[in-house]
Amino acid sequence: MATQVAFMPGTRAKPKTLEVIWSWLTTVDHKRIGILYGVSAYVFFLVGGVEALLMRLQLARPDGTLLSAQTFNELFTMHGTTMIFLAIMPMGAAFFNFIIPLQIGARDVAFPRLNALSYWVFLSGALFLHSSFLAGSVPDAGWFGYANLTTRQFSPGSHVDFWMLGLQILGLSSLMAGFNFIVTIINMRAPGMTLMRMPLFTWMSFVVQFLVVLAFPAITVALILLMFDRFFGTLFFSPAAGADPLLWQHLFWIFGHPEVYILILPAMGIVSEVLPTFSRKPLFGAPVVIYSGIMIGFFGFGVWSHHMFSVGMGPVADSAFSIATLLIAVPTGVKIFNWIGTLWGGAIRFTSPLLFALGFISMFIMGGLSGVMHASPPVDLQQTDSYFIVAHFHYVLFGGSIFGLFAGVYYWWPKIFGKVLDERLGQVHFWVMFIGFNVTFFPMHFLGLIGMPRRIYTYAPDLGWNFWNFVSTVGAFIIALSFVVFMVNVAKTSRWGAPAPADPWDARTLEWTISSPPPVYNFAIIPTVHDRDEFWIAKYGDGHGAPPRKSAPAPPVDPASIHMPPPSYWPLLLAAAIVLTISGLLISMYQVILGGLLTLYCMARFMLEYHRPAPGGHH
Ligand code: HEM
Ligand SMILES: [Cu+2]
């Protein structure tokens, strides 16, 4: 139990490797959990990237022979699933974990052990999904697993089982994290931090947590129905038995469309922090950016059937979902105007975080525009299932989420790791990625318009698709190169980078008031908040005559007097027990029963762990 304090600088001799590993396995510190999420997300991002490169190699030339049709199916399924659930979502979670408590002036999240549990369940779900490679039975029905592709009859073996159970585990993790952050943000804000004084990243993440807890139950239900179909022979999705396979599509997309906002809103929040900092101006119309974020979250639940225009829902449903989809472009457009308004007349510093943020805005606008195009059902009928769609969703997911998240990586790196990433390499990373991204994905618009369907593993040489496919593959390798630059930067910075000051960017919010990286307890004294740009106003005044608020230097606090939750190994063990149970469904009923009992046991221990006051006192 002493491991927590053991690594505070200067308290003890260099800890042994085993102790270090143990301290990470049992950590309940939101900052460490954030780093764990970030590192895992990046590793899976690389895995998904290699899968993408393989697909692009196969498609570089007509009649490609690198991959079989089956392998190609497996690759696009795992690529899509990985990028969405194992790369972008956890990269968002990394920032929720590390940044939200700091931005709201808290010492940790509301339920630190639950937080650790979310991470370990996430990691076990991800590893379970990838164990399908070892089992030689990789999911192959696409990331949205349409019925009846997924019924036993058409998909024997355990390909789809890995996907179905893996997503179920990942959903559990997201739900736990969602509830945890809702409670954290509602209950743990520093005194004076009203909701409208909450920083924008925290706000957009707050909206995301509601999307998570409201959207995931839909896919949970869908997956349970599918599980019954596959394991117990029910016929929820079988038209032969009078069922409607569209039930799956509805349940999936009621989750799936909010999910795309789960992927984009954190990036929007990051950009809303980066732009004010690097133009030295408050976010233009911040309340409107907040309200439009709420609107996006709200309307995000009313547009799911735009993914289904081609199934023949009839003119009434088509019109309703078309109008709703066009409407949701309004709050999105509002945000874009606010970001541009923030830059307008600002004292702009073109640092790498700002470049990535600008990349986000420009690329997301392009993805948004093609999105508005297929909000129209007749247009969508032409575009759906073609490469035009592949271009569209990469402009929003990569051009949007990934660029936005990397703005956050460069922006918060000094706070997280205590060193500022090399600026020149950061700019090289940005430009190579920006060029590579457009070379890869812009031509896919043309390919789609001249008729290339998505999810084909090869094509004939006389269709006119050769040139742009080749260009796109070249672009994919340029993107890969940009990440080599990033990793060189990380290596160089961690070896030779100078220690970062508390506030390297002259920024505006609370996380920059404490050291980089922050001490375990974050704030020696919980701050009192008067404004959304609390730190900026303390430094420079409010710009309307009020002088800077020089707070009296805080009286020294003995860190030993601050009680932090002690580490626990029960989150890790409970996660392991859960996966043991679920993987048992593919192996043996006895494993399910054993795993179930272990799960109950670990749950009980988890719950009762601090029922009695821990020795030495626990709050
Ligand atoms: C190096 C960068 C990337 C390349 C070259 C790439 C390439 C591809 C290719 C070739 C496909 C298969 C298209 C098809 O045959 O229908 C695909 C699908 C997909 N990609 Fe990417 N991709 C990249 C990054 C990303 C990122 C960052 C995301 C983030 C979410 C993403 C999300 C998806 C999704 C959701 C699918 C659909 C999967 C499916 O159809 O089941 N991709 N990508
Ligand atoms: Cu949608």
XYZ file of C-alpha atoms and ligand atoms in Angstrom:
663
model
C 0.000 0.000 0.000
C 3.004 2.243 0.209
C 3.722 2.082 -3.501
C 1.651 5.176 -4.149
C 4.025 7.529 -2.392
C 7.124 5.545 -3.224
C 7.631 7.279 -6.562
C 7.179 10.837 -5.594
C 10.427 12.512 -6.543
C 12.951 12.490 -3.823
C 11.096 10.348 -1.320
C 13.064 7.203 -1.873
C 15.864 5.537 -3.780
C 15.181 4.402 -7.351
C 12.366 1.816 -7.194
C 12.910 -1.659 -8.578
C 11.408 -2.621 -11.933
C 8.993 -5.084 -10.396
C 7.757 -2.505 -7.957
C 7.228 -0.081 -10.807
C 5.216 -2.615 -12.798
C 3.188 -3.536 -9.736
C 2.473 0.117 -9.027
C 1.089 0.556 -12.564
C -0.996 -2.623 -12.357
C -2.607 -1.511 -9.130
C -2.760 2.223 -9.727
C -5.985 4.127 -9.186
C -4.427 7.508 -9.994
C -6.409 9.125 -12.811
C -3.202 10.470 -14.366
C -1.569 7.078 -14.600
C -4.785 5.518 -15.870
C -4.881 8.260 -18.487
C -1.360 7.391 -19.593
C -2.267 3.687 -19.733
C -5.257 4.502 -21.940
C -3.130 6.720 -24.170
C -0.332 4.228 -24.660
C -2.764 1.363 -25.347
C -4.706 3.494 -27.786
C -1.553 4.407 -29.649
C -0.445 0.775 -29.903
C -3.833 -0.228 -31.300
C -3.712 2.770 -33.619
C -0.502 1.324 -35.050
C -2.092 -2.137 -35.363
C -5.073 -0.655 -37.203
C -2.642 1.341 -39.322
C -0.717 -1.752 -40.407
C -4.029 -3.371 -41.347
C -4.837 -0.310 -43.444
C -1.451 -0.429 -45.168
C -1.986 -4.086 -46.052
C -5.375 -3.266 -47.576
C -3.880 -0.378 -49.521
C -1.057 -2.577 -50.808
C -3.594 -5.085 -52.040
C -5.578 -2.348 -53.798
C -2.574 -0.479 -55.211
C -2.867 -2.383 -58.477
C -5.726 -4.180 -60.189
C -5.910 -7.952 -59.753
C -3.859 -7.735 -56.559
C -2.782 -11.069 -55.130
C -1.296 -10.070 -51.791
C -4.460 -10.874 -49.815
C -7.262 -13.359 -50.263
C -10.857 -12.175 -50.230
C -11.301 -13.683 -46.766
C -8.213 -11.964 -45.383
C -9.341 -8.666 -46.846
C -12.704 -9.034 -45.103
C -10.942 -9.745 -41.850
C -8.642 -6.764 -42.284
C -11.328 -4.166 -42.958
C -13.429 -5.514 -40.114
C -10.591 -5.425 -37.613
C -9.283 -2.133 -38.991
C -12.636 -0.368 -38.556
C -13.366 -1.952 -35.185
C -9.861 -1.229 -33.911
C -9.734 2.378 -35.043
C -13.111 3.194 -33.539
C -13.164 1.209 -30.307
C -9.493 0.655 -29.562
C -7.789 3.773 -30.917
C -9.971 6.877 -31.037
C -12.259 6.111 -28.079
C -9.458 5.223 -25.657
C -7.359 8.146 -26.899
C -10.311 10.307 -25.898
C -10.489 8.424 -22.602
C -6.795 9.141 -22.033
C -7.557 12.857 -22.103
C -10.761 12.520 -20.048
C -8.723 10.784 -17.403
C -5.697 12.970 -17.345
C -7.219 16.352 -18.040
C -10.769 16.534 -16.660
C -9.868 16.265 -12.947
C -7.119 18.848 -13.480
C -9.409 21.223 -15.373
C -12.106 21.101 -12.726
C -9.655 21.440 -9.843
C -10.169 17.953 -8.385
C -7.732 15.464 -6.899
C -9.077 12.456 -8.766
C -12.232 11.132 -10.390
C -15.252 10.279 -8.258
C -14.610 6.512 -8.259
C -10.900 5.869 -8.710
C -11.080 2.080 -8.470
C -13.996 1.943 -10.880
C -11.825 4.019 -13.184
C -9.039 1.454 -12.991
C -11.620 -1.260 -13.601
C -12.795 0.536 -16.779
C -9.259 0.555 -18.108
C -8.538 -3.101 -17.335
C -11.854 -4.200 -18.785
C -11.088 -2.140 -21.888
C -7.660 -3.720 -22.250
C -8.979 -7.239 -21.719
C -11.721 -6.668 -24.295
C -9.159 -5.407 -26.775
C -6.858 -8.362 -26.167
C -9.787 -10.767 -26.374
C -10.747 -9.305 -29.752
C -7.182 -9.688 -30.961
C -6.870 -13.222 -29.628
C -9.019 -14.066 -32.648
C -5.801 -13.794 -34.681
C -4.257 -16.529 -32.548
C -7.398 -18.628 -32.805
C -7.248 -18.188 -36.596
C -10.851 -17.018 -36.608
C -10.765 -13.268 -37.160
C -14.030 -11.268 -37.307
C -14.961 -10.686 -40.912
C -18.483 -9.215 -41.091
C -17.554 -5.513 -41.098
C -17.464 -3.149 -38.138
C -21.272 -2.844 -38.137
C -21.856 -6.576 -38.458
C -25.130 -6.518 -40.393
C -27.627 -9.333 -39.929
C -27.796 -11.879 -41.621
C -24.103 -11.866 -42.350
C -23.646 -12.638 -38.690
C -26.048 -15.547 -38.177
C -24.529 -18.983 -37.612
C -25.879 -20.219 -40.889
C -23.862 -17.691 -42.914
C -21.006 -17.250 -40.518
C -20.006 -20.547 -38.945
C -16.910 -20.714 -36.774
C -16.125 -18.159 -34.142
C -15.180 -15.148 -36.314
C -18.309 -13.220 -35.406
C -18.289 -14.529 -31.821
C -15.001 -12.785 -31.110
C -16.398 -9.538 -32.445
C -19.738 -9.822 -30.671
C -18.277 -10.742 -27.272
C -15.355 -8.331 -27.652
C -17.676 -5.395 -28.273
C -19.803 -6.434 -25.319
C -16.752 -6.289 -23.042
C -15.671 -2.939 -24.481
C -19.177 -1.560 -23.974
C -19.030 -2.526 -20.307
C -15.826 -0.548 -19.948
C -17.262 2.507 -21.692
C -20.415 2.472 -19.578
C -18.483 2.330 -16.317
C -16.238 5.164 -17.441
C -19.244 7.177 -18.632
C -21.001 7.035 -15.262
C -17.769 7.760 -13.458
C -17.100 10.934 -15.429
C -20.678 12.164 -15.178
C -20.492 11.915 -11.393
C -17.005 13.405 -11.373
C -17.969 16.425 -13.431
C -21.195 17.050 -11.563
C -19.818 16.571 -8.059
C -16.136 17.283 -7.970
C -15.775 20.735 -9.498
C -13.725 23.223 -7.491
C -15.676 25.857 -5.538
C -16.917 28.602 -7.844
C -16.751 26.491 -10.993
C -20.336 26.748 -12.182
C -21.249 24.703 -15.226
C -20.835 27.714 -17.475
C -17.358 28.341 -16.079
C -16.291 24.828 -16.960
C -13.534 24.656 -19.606
C -14.618 23.610 -23.084
C -12.768 20.317 -23.206
C -14.480 19.236 -20.007
C -17.800 20.433 -21.397
C -17.573 18.500 -24.644
C -16.384 15.438 -22.733
C -19.340 15.844 -20.388
C -21.697 15.645 -23.375
C -19.794 12.582 -24.605
C -20.393 10.742 -21.320
C -24.139 11.162 -21.713
C -23.912 9.892 -25.271
C -21.997 6.870 -23.988
C -24.473 5.951 -21.277
C -27.466 6.487 -23.555
C -26.106 4.970 -26.776
C -24.243 1.891 -25.583
C -27.321 0.169 -24.142
C -28.742 -0.029 -27.668
C -25.781 -1.999 -28.998
C -25.684 -4.041 -25.789
C -29.244 -5.160 -26.480
C -28.489 -5.818 -30.140
C -25.451 -7.900 -29.223
C -27.438 -9.884 -26.643
C -30.049 -10.717 -29.263
C -27.270 -11.757 -31.621
C -25.715 -13.835 -28.862
C -29.000 -15.665 -28.364
C -29.253 -16.265 -32.095
C -25.735 -17.607 -32.325
C -25.516 -19.599 -29.110
C -29.067 -20.693 -28.391
C -30.655 -20.897 -31.822
C -33.175 -18.088 -31.443
C -34.234 -16.303 -34.632
C -34.320 -12.591 -33.818
C -32.866 -11.620 -37.156
C -34.055 -14.418 -39.410
C -36.522 -13.359 -42.116
C -37.374 -17.005 -42.761
C -38.835 -17.112 -39.247
C -40.750 -13.898 -39.776
C -38.165 -11.650 -38.137
C -36.894 -8.448 -39.674
C -33.141 -8.198 -40.211
C -33.544 -4.416 -40.228
C -34.012 -4.678 -36.457
C -30.241 -5.074 -36.255
C -29.604 -2.051 -38.451
C -31.871 0.139 -36.334
C -30.419 -1.010 -33.025
C -26.900 -0.732 -34.336
C -27.229 2.764 -35.756
C -29.173 4.123 -32.778
C -25.883 3.411 -31.114
C -23.712 3.999 -34.176
C -24.591 7.557 -35.012
C -24.186 8.907 -31.450
C -20.946 6.932 -31.511
C -19.560 9.155 -34.259
C -20.194 12.123 -31.967
C -18.506 10.230 -29.170
C -15.512 10.136 -31.505
C -15.618 13.767 -32.625
C -16.753 15.799 -29.581
C -13.572 15.263 -27.544
C -11.592 16.549 -30.530
C -13.918 19.546 -30.738
C -13.282 20.180 -27.065
C -9.520 20.002 -27.538
C -9.621 22.417 -30.450
C -11.723 24.777 -28.342
C -8.870 24.854 -25.801
C -6.006 25.077 -28.265
C -7.365 27.921 -30.405
C -7.856 30.428 -27.536
C -4.451 29.599 -26.071
C -2.585 30.158 -29.321
C -4.525 33.224 -30.421
C -4.412 34.738 -26.926
C -8.138 35.430 -27.014
C -11.063 33.890 -25.155
C -13.066 31.370 -27.140
C -15.410 33.432 -29.311
C -19.004 32.950 -28.083
C -18.042 30.188 -25.680
C -21.606 29.704 -24.327
C -22.812 29.157 -27.879
C -20.095 26.561 -28.450
C -21.301 24.812 -25.291
C -24.970 24.956 -26.280
C -24.233 23.750 -29.785
C -22.268 20.834 -28.300
C -25.341 19.922 -26.261
C -27.531 20.275 -29.355
C -25.236 18.003 -31.348
C -25.454 15.435 -28.584
C -29.214 15.722 -28.447
C -29.914 15.619 -32.185
C -27.288 12.922 -32.590
C -29.949 10.496 -31.373
C -32.424 11.495 -34.063
C -30.585 10.835 -37.296
C -29.548 7.180 -37.196
C -31.553 6.049 -40.189
C -29.491 8.144 -42.589
C -27.293 5.057 -42.598
C -30.232 3.121 -44.004
C -31.629 5.221 -46.840
C -30.890 2.431 -49.287
C -32.988 -0.201 -47.507
C -36.274 1.346 -48.646
C -37.796 2.881 -45.542
C -40.318 4.856 -47.578
C -40.656 8.582 -48.295
C -41.858 9.659 -44.843
C -39.026 8.117 -42.882
C -36.504 9.118 -45.540
C -37.664 12.742 -45.394
C -37.711 12.886 -41.613
C -34.198 11.512 -41.255
C -32.946 13.632 -44.120
C -34.245 16.831 -42.496
C -32.911 15.841 -39.087
C -29.499 15.170 -40.613
C -29.442 18.516 -42.380
C -30.453 20.207 -39.124
C -27.565 18.744 -37.199
C -25.208 20.516 -39.575
C -26.388 23.807 -38.032
C -24.864 23.476 -34.537
C -21.785 22.008 -36.189
C -21.485 24.991 -38.508
C -21.994 27.317 -35.554
C -18.963 25.824 -33.858
C -16.854 26.301 -36.951
C -17.784 29.992 -37.073
C -16.881 30.335 -33.421
C -13.486 28.764 -33.958
C -12.784 31.066 -36.880
C -14.050 33.983 -34.795
C -11.570 33.010 -32.088
C -8.661 33.169 -34.518
C -9.905 36.442 -35.997
C -7.670 39.300 -34.917
C -5.826 37.084 -32.447
C -2.109 37.168 -31.750
C -1.625 33.819 -33.424
C 1.347 31.554 -32.687
C 1.690 28.801 -35.271
C 2.841 26.030 -32.938
C 2.245 22.358 -33.624
C -0.884 22.106 -31.441
C -2.391 24.999 -33.382
C -1.435 23.454 -36.734
C -3.185 20.218 -35.817
C -6.202 22.204 -34.646
C -6.325 24.079 -37.953
C -5.916 20.767 -39.770
C -8.895 19.517 -37.783
C -11.083 22.474 -38.756
C -10.272 22.379 -42.451
C -10.467 18.614 -42.879
C -13.550 18.291 -40.726
C -15.281 20.905 -42.885
C -14.589 18.749 -45.943
C -15.921 15.626 -44.251
C -18.923 17.597 -43.064
C -19.658 18.830 -46.569
C -19.687 15.337 -48.074
C -21.838 14.338 -45.095
C -24.395 16.995 -45.925
C -24.385 15.680 -49.484
C -25.486 12.207 -48.509
C -28.048 13.584 -46.083
C -30.161 13.713 -49.218
C -31.600 10.238 -49.871
C -31.399 10.332 -53.695
C -27.793 11.498 -53.527
C -27.049 8.913 -50.874
C -28.413 6.151 -53.085
C -25.618 6.972 -55.535
C -22.911 7.256 -52.939
C -23.673 4.597 -50.373
C -21.335 1.610 -50.244
C -18.974 3.333 -52.647
C -15.508 4.750 -51.987
C -17.139 8.156 -51.696
C -18.355 7.024 -48.278
C -14.931 5.710 -47.391
C -13.553 9.173 -48.268
C -16.257 10.846 -46.191
C -15.796 8.932 -43.006
C -12.031 9.175 -43.151
C -12.312 12.956 -43.488
C -14.367 13.084 -40.306
C -12.600 10.329 -38.379
C -9.031 10.880 -39.407
C -9.213 14.482 -40.638
C -11.438 15.292 -37.669
C -10.876 13.072 -34.644
C -7.262 12.075 -35.211
C -6.067 15.589 -36.112
C -7.963 17.003 -33.124
C -6.617 14.363 -30.758
C -3.073 15.041 -31.935
C -3.604 18.743 -31.293
C -4.280 17.537 -27.739
C -1.243 15.264 -27.731
C 1.105 18.145 -28.602
C -0.737 20.589 -26.348
C -0.878 18.476 -23.169
C 2.287 16.419 -23.654
C 4.315 18.784 -21.429
C 1.661 18.569 -18.709
C 1.520 14.782 -18.906
C 5.196 13.910 -19.319
C 6.927 17.068 -18.144
C 8.687 17.786 -21.448
C 7.657 19.843 -24.473
C 7.728 17.842 -27.711
C 10.243 19.094 -30.243
C 8.518 21.870 -32.144
C 10.286 21.436 -35.481
C 9.608 17.700 -35.633
C 6.024 18.429 -34.561
C 5.576 20.700 -37.561
C 7.151 18.119 -39.867
C 4.791 15.504 -38.433
C 1.856 17.791 -39.104
C 2.728 18.642 -42.706
C 3.663 15.097 -43.718
C 0.473 13.756 -42.147
C -1.632 16.517 -43.677
C -0.274 15.890 -47.164
C -0.368 12.110 -46.801
C -3.908 12.224 -45.506
C -5.185 14.218 -48.469
C -3.235 12.174 -51.021
C -4.753 9.014 -49.525
C -8.338 10.014 -49.054
C -9.166 12.797 -51.501
C -8.878 10.509 -54.558
C -11.349 8.131 -52.896
C -14.033 10.721 -53.672
C -13.265 10.305 -57.385
C -13.095 6.525 -57.112
C -16.491 6.456 -55.456
C -18.041 8.717 -58.045
C -16.756 6.586 -60.915
C -18.285 3.549 -59.281
C -15.751 1.744 -57.133
C -17.665 -0.062 -54.361
C -16.239 -0.246 -50.852
C -15.152 -3.548 -49.323
C -13.949 -5.117 -52.560
C -10.654 -6.934 -52.289
C -9.631 -6.473 -55.901
C -10.793 -5.014 -59.200
C -10.331 -5.528 -62.931
C -7.729 -3.405 -64.755
C -10.111 -1.870 -67.315
C -12.449 0.014 -64.962
C -10.514 3.287 -64.866
C -9.719 2.908 -61.154
C -6.027 2.093 -61.424
C -4.460 5.523 -61.202
C -6.248 6.893 -58.144
C -5.930 3.616 -56.280
C -2.197 3.759 -56.770
C -2.076 7.385 -55.615
C -4.104 6.506 -52.536
C -1.702 3.740 -51.577
C 1.267 6.086 -51.917
C -0.554 8.523 -49.633
C -1.107 5.822 -47.013
C 2.640 5.286 -46.770
C 3.187 9.030 -46.456
C 0.834 8.949 -43.436
C 2.818 6.045 -42.010
C 6.001 8.092 -42.467
C 4.488 10.969 -40.497
C 4.038 8.662 -37.525
C 7.653 7.608 -37.754
C 8.465 11.311 -37.371
C 6.167 11.455 -34.343
C 7.858 8.505 -32.701
C 11.306 9.946 -33.377
C 10.049 13.106 -31.722
C 8.837 11.193 -28.668
C 12.125 9.331 -28.371
C 14.176 12.480 -28.846
C 12.077 14.476 -26.379
C 12.120 11.872 -23.671
C 15.886 11.570 -23.963
C 17.024 15.132 -24.557
C 13.986 17.319 -23.965
C 14.292 20.048 -21.363
C 11.892 19.862 -18.397
C 8.670 21.740 -19.102
C 7.581 24.612 -16.879
C 4.103 24.525 -15.329
C 2.693 26.792 -18.049
C 4.724 26.412 -21.253
C 2.055 27.834 -23.593
C 0.863 30.786 -21.519
C -2.472 29.007 -21.282
C -5.780 29.712 -19.625
C -7.133 26.865 -17.497
C -6.402 25.296 -14.110
C -4.265 22.380 -15.250
C -1.509 24.861 -16.130
C -1.359 26.286 -12.605
C 0.319 23.175 -11.217
C 3.674 21.591 -12.005
C 4.357 19.487 -15.132
C 3.799 16.623 -14.512
C 1.456 17.302 -11.598
C 2.040 15.798 -8.161
C -0.069 12.742 -7.235
C -2.559 14.891 -5.376
C -2.778 17.491 -8.214
C -3.634 20.555 -6.171
C -2.055 21.117 -2.771
C -4.894 23.558 -2.150
C -8.128 23.257 -4.090
C -8.469 26.485 -6.102
C -11.487 28.776 -6.087
C -12.757 29.595 -9.555
C -14.199 32.888 -10.790
C -14.122 32.519 -14.551
C -13.901 30.030 -17.432
C -10.405 31.375 -18.214
C -9.501 31.390 -14.548
C -5.738 31.159 -14.882
C -5.522 33.687 -17.741
C -7.501 36.269 -15.811
C -5.397 35.655 -12.745
C -2.368 36.373 -14.917
C -3.607 39.275 -17.042
C -6.902 40.607 -15.705
C -10.180 40.357 -17.582
C -9.276 42.783 -20.375
C -11.989 45.174 -19.227
C -9.994 47.031 -16.626
C -10.057 44.512 -13.781
C -6.446 43.995 -12.673
C -4.724 40.601 -12.570
C -5.733 38.641 -9.505
C -2.521 38.051 -7.652
C -3.541 35.429 -5.179
C -1.429 35.334 -2.059
C 1.203 32.585 -2.305
C -0.377 29.422 -1.003
C 0.745 28.419 2.467
C 2.907 25.302 2.188
C 0.941 22.092 2.576
C 2.512 18.894 3.737
C 1.741 16.388 0.942
C 1.626 13.629 3.535
C -1.488 15.248 4.987
C -3.382 14.811 1.692
C -5.182 11.485 1.618
C -5.195 9.848 -1.770
C -6.994 6.564 -2.450
C -4.551 3.679 -1.965
C -3.764 1.329 -4.872
C -5.817 -1.805 -5.426
C -5.341 -4.993 -7.405
C -9.036 -5.871 -7.393
C -9.858 -3.875 -10.547
C -7.288 -5.889 -12.505
C -8.414 -9.217 -11.049
C -12.086 -8.429 -11.573
C -11.433 -7.513 -15.206
C -9.522 -10.762 -15.690
C -12.382 -12.740 -14.147
C -14.912 -11.050 -16.440
C -12.913 -11.947 -19.525
C -12.380 -15.470 -18.260
C -16.157 -15.819 -18.022
C -16.922 -14.356 -21.408
C -14.176 -16.173 -23.286
C -15.537 -19.346 -21.720
C -18.495 -19.026 -24.069
C -16.101 -20.022 -26.864
C -14.306 -22.725 -24.926
C -16.297 -24.540 -22.296
C -19.360 -24.114 -20.099
C -17.222 -25.071 -17.101
C -15.021 -22.071 -17.747
C -18.100 -19.844 -17.799
C -19.242 -21.193 -14.450
C -15.793 -20.973 -12.897
C -15.278 -17.484 -14.329
C -18.709 -16.419 -13.108
C -17.926 -17.531 -9.575
C -14.558 -15.793 -9.664
C -16.237 -12.661 -10.970
C -18.683 -12.674 -8.079
C -15.865 -13.239 -5.633
C -13.724 -10.438 -7.067
C -16.741 -8.137 -7.118
C -17.408 -8.790 -3.464
C -13.774 -8.169 -2.553
C -13.741 -5.053 -4.711
C -16.828 -3.708 -2.976
C -15.765 -4.568 0.551
C -12.140 -3.527 0.127
C -12.413 -0.280 2.050
C -15.502 -1.025 4.036
C -13.445 -0.907 7.176
C -11.193 2.124 7.486
C -7.814 1.276 6.020
C -4.946 1.251 8.464
C -3.581 4.757 8.617
C -6.977 6.251 7.910
C -8.867 6.582 4.680
C -11.390 9.251 3.836
C -3.314 5.252 -42.580
C -4.542 5.650 -42.451
C -5.742 4.855 -42.947
C -5.878 4.182 -44.131
C -4.868 4.096 -45.275
C -7.195 3.569 -44.116
C -7.684 2.763 -45.139
C -8.886 2.086 -45.085
C -9.345 1.157 -46.048
C -8.607 0.755 -47.326
C -10.565 0.705 -45.644
C -11.426 -0.349 -46.317
C -12.390 0.286 -47.217
C -13.258 -0.699 -47.872
O -12.768 -1.605 -48.544
O -14.496 -0.542 -47.740
C -10.885 1.372 -44.416
C -12.063 1.207 -43.704
C -12.379 1.879 -42.516
N -11.579 2.763 -41.831
Fe -9.711 3.318 -42.392
N -7.823 3.872 -42.958
C -6.966 4.672 -42.202
C -7.226 5.238 -40.963
C -8.448 5.156 -40.287
C -8.739 5.839 -39.062
C -7.801 6.751 -38.264
C -9.997 5.521 -38.740
C -10.604 6.071 -37.491
C -11.710 5.808 -36.989
C -10.540 4.625 -39.746
C -11.816 4.094 -39.775
C -12.278 3.204 -40.718
C -13.573 2.598 -40.698
C -14.679 2.809 -39.661
C -13.636 1.753 -41.820
C -14.822 0.916 -42.233
C -14.552 -0.489 -41.889
C -15.606 -1.321 -42.506
O -16.016 -1.001 -43.635
O -16.014 -2.284 -41.876
N -9.557 4.430 -40.680
N -9.841 2.215 -44.077
Cu -24.718 8.798 -38.875
